[in-house]
Amino acid sequence: MRGIAAILRVLFSAWIPALIEMAHRFCRRWRLGGDRRVDQKGSRAHCVPIDHPAFYRPDPLIYDQYYLIGLGLAVTWDNPDIEVRQGGVPVPAGKLQADTDYEVRVRVWNASMDAVVVKMPVHLSYLSFGIGTVSHPIDTRPVSVGVIGSASQPGFVSFDWHTPRQAGHYCLQALLDPADDANYANNLGQKNTDVGLAQSPATFQFELRNATRRPHRYRFTVDAYTIPPLSPCRDERQPNEETAKAEQERLLAAHLPSAHLLPPGWTIEISPDQPSLAPGEQVTITVTATPPAGWTGRQALNVNAFDEGDHASGGVTLTVLSSVEP
């Protein structure tokens, strides 16, 4: 009996902690949605749902391109909620220097009118410039955000980031990790931009990686969407139902991809244009942007990648300049 008891003690001491850890991981994976692509941006179901009128839930969010594309809207990968600074001065993400100190400032919102966000972890990471590339963690810091209309809305959290020694362009990702959320689908923001000079034509390159567990064939779309200026607030506090519906439809139409086609005269070539990739396989994508003759100014080009099931895999925003900016 003593021998059996000793064996049981060994089994319990060796296996029970491992089983508990496996259960924790399974629960978290279930909440995050399983696959890494869904893991970072998809809906998170709850292990133990609580649905009671007395229970108020916060709704933290960030400008989430994957979520917005899923709603059929156009997006920019120059994320308005992620800002890179140096000495307090904003620095374009496409002009970062290697082996240099920067501050990354993340803006976080809360769509709840009843529940505040308290010390929610925000995970910041960087990736090689491209789509589906490998993530490298930078830091995790907490942020608190008040309810809609409060003085603490939105919330801000800052990170210190020393860029890699290898020269190149990098993508930043900010992932909100709330303990509870009314909508887990809008918690991943990405800043993924590059700037090129139009020397007839402008040429960009980025990496496309299949970050899923199955082979996929990818296609690309290109649009010229940028976030429009905010409309002025109306004096009418309680518009009638017809007016409110018309205003909602007008705002929605302004953010559809069909409303932001490439300007006349622009030619965009993508090579390869429909790559097929095995799980973990990566390929370099070349985008050649040719403006019309005599064009001047700057033009944003959003390149979005979709798999054969029309699921968004990511994207980049490329900015074409007619001359060198200071």
Coordinates of C-alpha atoms in Angstrom, one line a residue:
M1 CA 0.0 0.0 0.0
R2 CA 2.8 2.4 0.8
G3 CA 4.3 1.7 -2.7
I4 CA 0.9 2.5 -4.3
A5 CA 0.6 5.7 -2.2
A6 CA 4.0 6.8 -3.3
I7 CA 3.2 6.2 -6.9
L8 CA 0.0 8.2 -6.6
R9 CA 1.8 11.1 -4.9
V10 CA 4.3 11.2 -7.8
L11 CA 1.5 11.1 -10.4
F12 CA -0.4 13.8 -8.6
S13 CA 2.6 16.0 -8.2
A14 CA 3.7 15.6 -11.8
W15 CA 0.5 15.5 -13.7
I16 CA -2.1 17.6 -11.9
P17 CA -0.2 20.9 -12.4
A18 CA 0.3 20.0 -16.0
L19 CA -3.4 19.2 -16.4
I20 CA -4.4 22.5 -14.7
E21 CA -2.1 24.4 -17.1
M22 CA -3.5 22.6 -20.1
A23 CA -7.0 23.5 -18.9
H24 CA -6.0 27.1 -18.6
R25 CA -4.5 27.2 -22.0
F26 CA -7.6 25.5 -23.5
C27 CA -9.9 27.9 -21.9
R28 CA -7.9 30.9 -23.1
R29 CA -7.6 29.4 -26.6
W30 CA -11.4 28.9 -26.6
R31 CA -11.9 32.5 -25.6
L32 CA -9.5 33.8 -28.3
G33 CA -11.0 31.7 -31.0
G34 CA -8.4 29.1 -31.8
D35 CA -6.5 29.9 -35.0
R36 CA -3.8 32.7 -34.6
R37 CA -5.5 34.9 -37.2
V38 CA -8.7 34.7 -35.2
D39 CA -6.6 34.6 -32.0
Q40 CA -5.4 38.2 -32.7
K41 CA -8.5 39.8 -34.0
G42 CA -11.5 37.4 -34.0
S43 CA -14.4 37.0 -31.7
R44 CA -13.7 35.7 -28.2
A45 CA -16.4 33.5 -26.7
H46 CA -16.6 33.3 -22.9
C47 CA -15.9 30.2 -21.0
V48 CA -18.6 31.2 -18.5
P49 CA -21.0 33.7 -20.0
I50 CA -22.7 36.2 -17.7
D51 CA -25.8 37.9 -19.0
H52 CA -27.7 39.8 -16.4
P53 CA -29.1 43.4 -16.4
A54 CA -27.1 44.2 -13.2
F55 CA -23.8 43.2 -14.9
Y56 CA -22.3 46.1 -16.9
R57 CA -19.6 45.2 -19.4
P58 CA -16.9 47.5 -20.7
D59 CA -16.3 47.7 -24.5
P60 CA -12.7 48.6 -25.1
L61 CA -11.7 49.0 -28.8
I62 CA -9.0 50.3 -31.1
Y63 CA -9.1 51.0 -34.9
D64 CA -9.1 47.3 -36.0
Q65 CA -8.7 46.9 -39.7
Y66 CA -9.6 43.2 -39.7
Y67 CA -12.9 43.9 -38.0
L68 CA -13.8 46.8 -40.3
I69 CA -12.9 44.8 -43.4
G70 CA -15.2 42.1 -42.1
L71 CA -18.0 44.7 -42.0
G72 CA -17.4 45.5 -45.7
L73 CA -15.7 48.9 -45.0
A74 CA -12.5 50.3 -46.5
V75 CA -9.5 50.7 -44.2
T76 CA -6.1 52.4 -43.9
W77 CA -3.2 50.6 -42.5
D78 CA -1.8 53.9 -41.2
N79 CA -3.6 53.3 -37.9
P80 CA -4.9 56.6 -36.3
D81 CA -4.7 55.0 -32.9
I82 CA -1.0 54.1 -33.0
E83 CA 1.6 56.9 -33.2
V84 CA 5.4 56.8 -33.3
R85 CA 7.2 59.7 -31.6
Q86 CA 10.7 60.8 -31.1
G87 CA 11.3 63.7 -28.7
G88 CA 7.6 64.3 -28.5
V89 CA 7.4 64.8 -32.3
P90 CA 5.4 62.3 -34.5
V91 CA 7.5 60.3 -36.9
P92 CA 6.0 58.7 -40.0
A93 CA 6.1 54.9 -39.6
G94 CA 7.7 54.6 -43.1
K95 CA 10.7 56.7 -42.1
L96 CA 11.9 54.9 -38.9
Q97 CA 15.6 54.5 -38.4
A98 CA 17.3 51.3 -37.4
D99 CA 18.8 50.9 -33.9
T100 CA 17.0 54.0 -32.6
D101 CA 14.9 54.8 -29.6
Y102 CA 11.2 55.8 -30.2
E103 CA 8.0 56.2 -28.2
V104 CA 4.9 54.4 -29.4
R105 CA 1.7 55.9 -28.1
V106 CA -1.5 53.8 -28.3
R107 CA -4.9 55.4 -28.1
V108 CA -7.7 53.1 -26.6
W109 CA -11.4 53.7 -26.7
N110 CA -14.4 52.4 -24.6
A111 CA -17.8 52.2 -26.3
S112 CA -19.6 51.4 -23.0
M113 CA -21.8 54.0 -21.3
D114 CA -21.9 52.1 -18.0
A115 CA -18.6 50.2 -17.4
V116 CA -15.0 51.6 -17.2
V117 CA -11.9 49.7 -18.4
V118 CA -9.5 49.3 -15.5
K119 CA -5.8 48.5 -16.0
M120 CA -6.4 46.5 -19.1
P121 CA -3.2 45.0 -20.5
V122 CA -2.1 46.3 -24.0
H123 CA 0.4 44.1 -25.8
L124 CA 2.7 45.9 -28.3
S125 CA 4.7 44.0 -30.9
Y126 CA 6.4 44.5 -34.2
L127 CA 6.6 42.5 -37.4
S128 CA 8.6 42.6 -40.5
F129 CA 6.9 44.9 -43.1
G130 CA 4.3 42.8 -44.9
I131 CA 1.2 40.6 -44.4
G132 CA 1.1 37.6 -41.9
T133 CA 4.7 38.0 -40.9
V134 CA 6.1 36.8 -37.5
S135 CA 5.3 38.9 -34.4
H136 CA 8.0 40.0 -32.0
P137 CA 6.8 41.2 -28.6
I138 CA 8.0 44.6 -27.4
D139 CA 6.2 45.2 -24.0
T140 CA 2.9 44.9 -22.2
R141 CA 1.5 47.9 -20.2
P142 CA -1.9 48.7 -18.6
V143 CA -4.4 51.3 -19.5
S144 CA -7.6 52.6 -18.0
V145 CA -10.4 54.1 -20.0
G146 CA -13.6 55.9 -18.8
V147 CA -17.1 55.6 -20.2
I148 CA -18.4 57.5 -23.2
G149 CA -18.4 61.2 -22.5
S150 CA -16.1 61.1 -19.5
A151 CA -12.9 63.1 -19.1
S152 CA -10.8 59.8 -19.2
Q153 CA -12.1 58.8 -22.7
P154 CA -10.0 57.9 -24.7
G155 CA -7.1 56.4 -22.7
F156 CA -3.5 56.5 -23.8
V157 CA -0.6 54.2 -23.1
S158 CA 3.0 54.7 -24.1
F159 CA 5.8 52.2 -24.9
D160 CA 9.6 52.6 -25.3
W161 CA 10.8 50.9 -28.4
H162 CA 14.3 50.5 -29.7
T163 CA 14.1 49.5 -33.4
P164 CA 16.0 46.5 -34.6
R165 CA 19.6 46.9 -35.9
Q166 CA 18.6 45.6 -39.3
A167 CA 17.5 48.4 -41.6
G168 CA 14.0 48.0 -43.0
H169 CA 10.4 48.8 -42.5
Y170 CA 8.4 47.4 -39.6
C171 CA 4.8 46.9 -38.8
L172 CA 3.4 47.7 -35.3
Q173 CA 0.6 45.8 -33.7
A174 CA -1.3 46.8 -30.5
L175 CA -3.5 44.1 -29.0
L176 CA -6.0 44.8 -26.2
D177 CA -6.4 42.0 -23.7
P178 CA -9.4 42.8 -21.5
A179 CA -10.7 40.5 -18.8
D180 CA -14.2 41.1 -20.2
D181 CA -15.5 42.8 -23.3
A182 CA -18.8 43.4 -25.0
N183 CA -17.1 42.9 -28.4
Y184 CA -13.8 41.0 -28.6
A185 CA -13.6 41.4 -32.3
N186 CA -12.2 45.0 -32.5
N187 CA -9.1 44.7 -30.2
L188 CA -6.2 44.4 -32.7
G189 CA -4.8 47.6 -34.3
Q190 CA -2.0 47.5 -36.9
K191 CA 0.2 50.2 -38.3
N192 CA 1.8 49.0 -41.6
T193 CA 2.9 51.8 -43.9
D194 CA 5.7 52.6 -46.4
V195 CA 6.6 55.8 -48.3
G196 CA 8.1 55.8 -51.8
L197 CA 9.1 58.5 -54.3
A198 CA 7.4 58.5 -57.6
Q199 CA 10.4 58.2 -60.0
S200 CA 8.2 56.9 -62.7
P201 CA 7.1 54.5 -61.3
A202 CA 7.3 54.0 -57.5
T203 CA 8.2 50.5 -56.5
F204 CA 7.4 48.9 -53.1
Q205 CA 8.1 45.4 -51.7
F206 CA 6.7 43.6 -48.8
E207 CA 6.5 40.0 -47.5
L208 CA 3.3 37.9 -47.6
R209 CA 3.3 34.9 -45.3
N210 CA 0.7 32.2 -44.8
A211 CA 0.3 32.4 -41.1
T212 CA -2.5 29.7 -41.0
R213 CA -2.4 25.9 -40.8
R214 CA -3.7 25.3 -44.3
P215 CA -2.5 26.2 -47.8
H216 CA -4.1 29.3 -49.3
R217 CA -4.3 31.1 -52.6
Y218 CA -4.2 34.9 -52.2
R219 CA -5.6 37.8 -54.1
F220 CA -5.1 41.5 -53.7
T221 CA -7.3 44.6 -53.8
V222 CA -6.1 48.2 -54.0
D223 CA -8.0 51.4 -53.1
A224 CA -7.3 55.0 -52.2
Y225 CA -9.2 55.2 -48.9
T226 CA -8.0 57.7 -46.2
I227 CA -9.9 58.5 -43.0
P228 CA -12.0 61.6 -43.9
P229 CA -12.2 64.7 -41.6
L230 CA -14.8 64.4 -38.8
S231 CA -18.1 66.0 -39.5
P232 CA -19.2 68.9 -37.3
C233 CA -21.5 68.0 -34.4
R234 CA -25.2 68.8 -35.1
D235 CA -27.3 71.0 -32.9
E236 CA -30.2 68.6 -33.3
R237 CA -30.0 66.4 -30.2
Q238 CA -32.8 63.9 -31.0
P239 CA -33.2 63.6 -34.8
N240 CA -36.3 61.8 -36.0
E241 CA -35.9 58.2 -37.1
E242 CA -35.9 59.1 -40.9
T243 CA -33.2 61.7 -40.5
A244 CA -31.1 59.4 -38.3
K245 CA -31.3 56.5 -40.8
A246 CA -30.4 58.8 -43.7
E247 CA -27.4 60.1 -41.8
Q248 CA -26.3 56.6 -41.0
E249 CA -26.5 55.5 -44.6
R250 CA -24.5 58.6 -45.7
L251 CA -21.8 57.9 -43.2
L252 CA -21.6 54.2 -44.2
A253 CA -21.4 55.0 -47.9
A254 CA -18.4 57.4 -47.3
H255 CA -16.4 54.5 -45.9
L256 CA -17.1 51.8 -48.5
P257 CA -14.3 50.6 -50.8
S258 CA -16.4 51.5 -53.9
A259 CA -16.3 55.2 -52.8
H260 CA -12.5 55.2 -52.9
L261 CA -11.4 53.9 -56.2
L262 CA -8.0 54.7 -57.6
P263 CA -7.8 58.2 -59.3
P264 CA -8.0 58.2 -63.1
G265 CA -4.7 57.6 -64.8
W266 CA -3.1 55.5 -62.1
T267 CA -1.7 52.0 -62.9
I268 CA -0.9 49.4 -60.2
E269 CA 0.9 46.2 -60.9
I270 CA 1.3 43.4 -58.3
S271 CA 3.7 40.5 -58.8
P272 CA 2.9 37.7 -58.1
D273 CA -0.7 38.7 -58.2
Q274 CA -2.2 35.4 -57.0
P275 CA 0.4 33.5 -55.0
S276 CA -0.4 30.1 -53.5
L277 CA 1.4 29.4 -50.2
A278 CA 1.7 26.4 -48.0
P279 CA 1.4 26.9 -44.2
G280 CA 4.3 29.0 -43.0
E281 CA 5.5 29.7 -46.6
Q282 CA 6.5 33.3 -47.4
V283 CA 6.9 35.2 -50.7
T284 CA 8.1 38.8 -51.6
I285 CA 5.3 40.9 -53.2
T286 CA 6.3 43.7 -55.5
V287 CA 3.9 46.6 -56.1
T288 CA 4.6 49.0 -59.0
A289 CA 2.6 52.2 -58.9
T290 CA 2.7 54.5 -61.9
P291 CA 1.0 57.9 -61.6
P292 CA -0.4 59.8 -64.6
A293 CA 1.9 62.2 -66.4
G294 CA 2.4 65.5 -64.7
W295 CA 1.0 64.3 -61.4
T296 CA 2.2 66.0 -58.2
G297 CA 1.3 65.6 -54.5
R298 CA 0.9 62.4 -52.4
Q299 CA -1.3 59.4 -52.9
A300 CA -2.2 56.7 -50.4
L301 CA -2.6 53.2 -51.8
N302 CA -4.1 50.5 -49.5
V303 CA -3.2 47.0 -50.6
N304 CA -5.3 44.3 -48.9
A305 CA -4.8 40.5 -49.2
F306 CA -7.6 38.0 -49.1
D307 CA -7.5 34.2 -49.2
E308 CA -9.8 32.1 -51.5
G309 CA -12.6 32.3 -48.9
D310 CA -12.5 36.1 -49.0
H311 CA -11.1 36.2 -45.4
A312 CA -8.8 39.3 -44.9
S313 CA -5.2 38.2 -44.3
G314 CA -3.8 41.8 -43.7
G315 CA -2.6 44.7 -45.7
V316 CA -0.2 47.6 -46.1
T317 CA -0.7 51.3 -46.9
L318 CA 1.8 52.6 -49.5
T319 CA 2.2 56.4 -49.9
V320 CA 3.5 57.7 -53.2
L321 CA 5.1 61.1 -53.2
S322 CA 5.9 63.3 -56.2
S323 CA 8.9 64.8 -54.4
V324 CA 11.0 64.3 -51.3
E325 CA 9.3 65.6 -48.2
P326 CA 11.2 67.3 -45.4

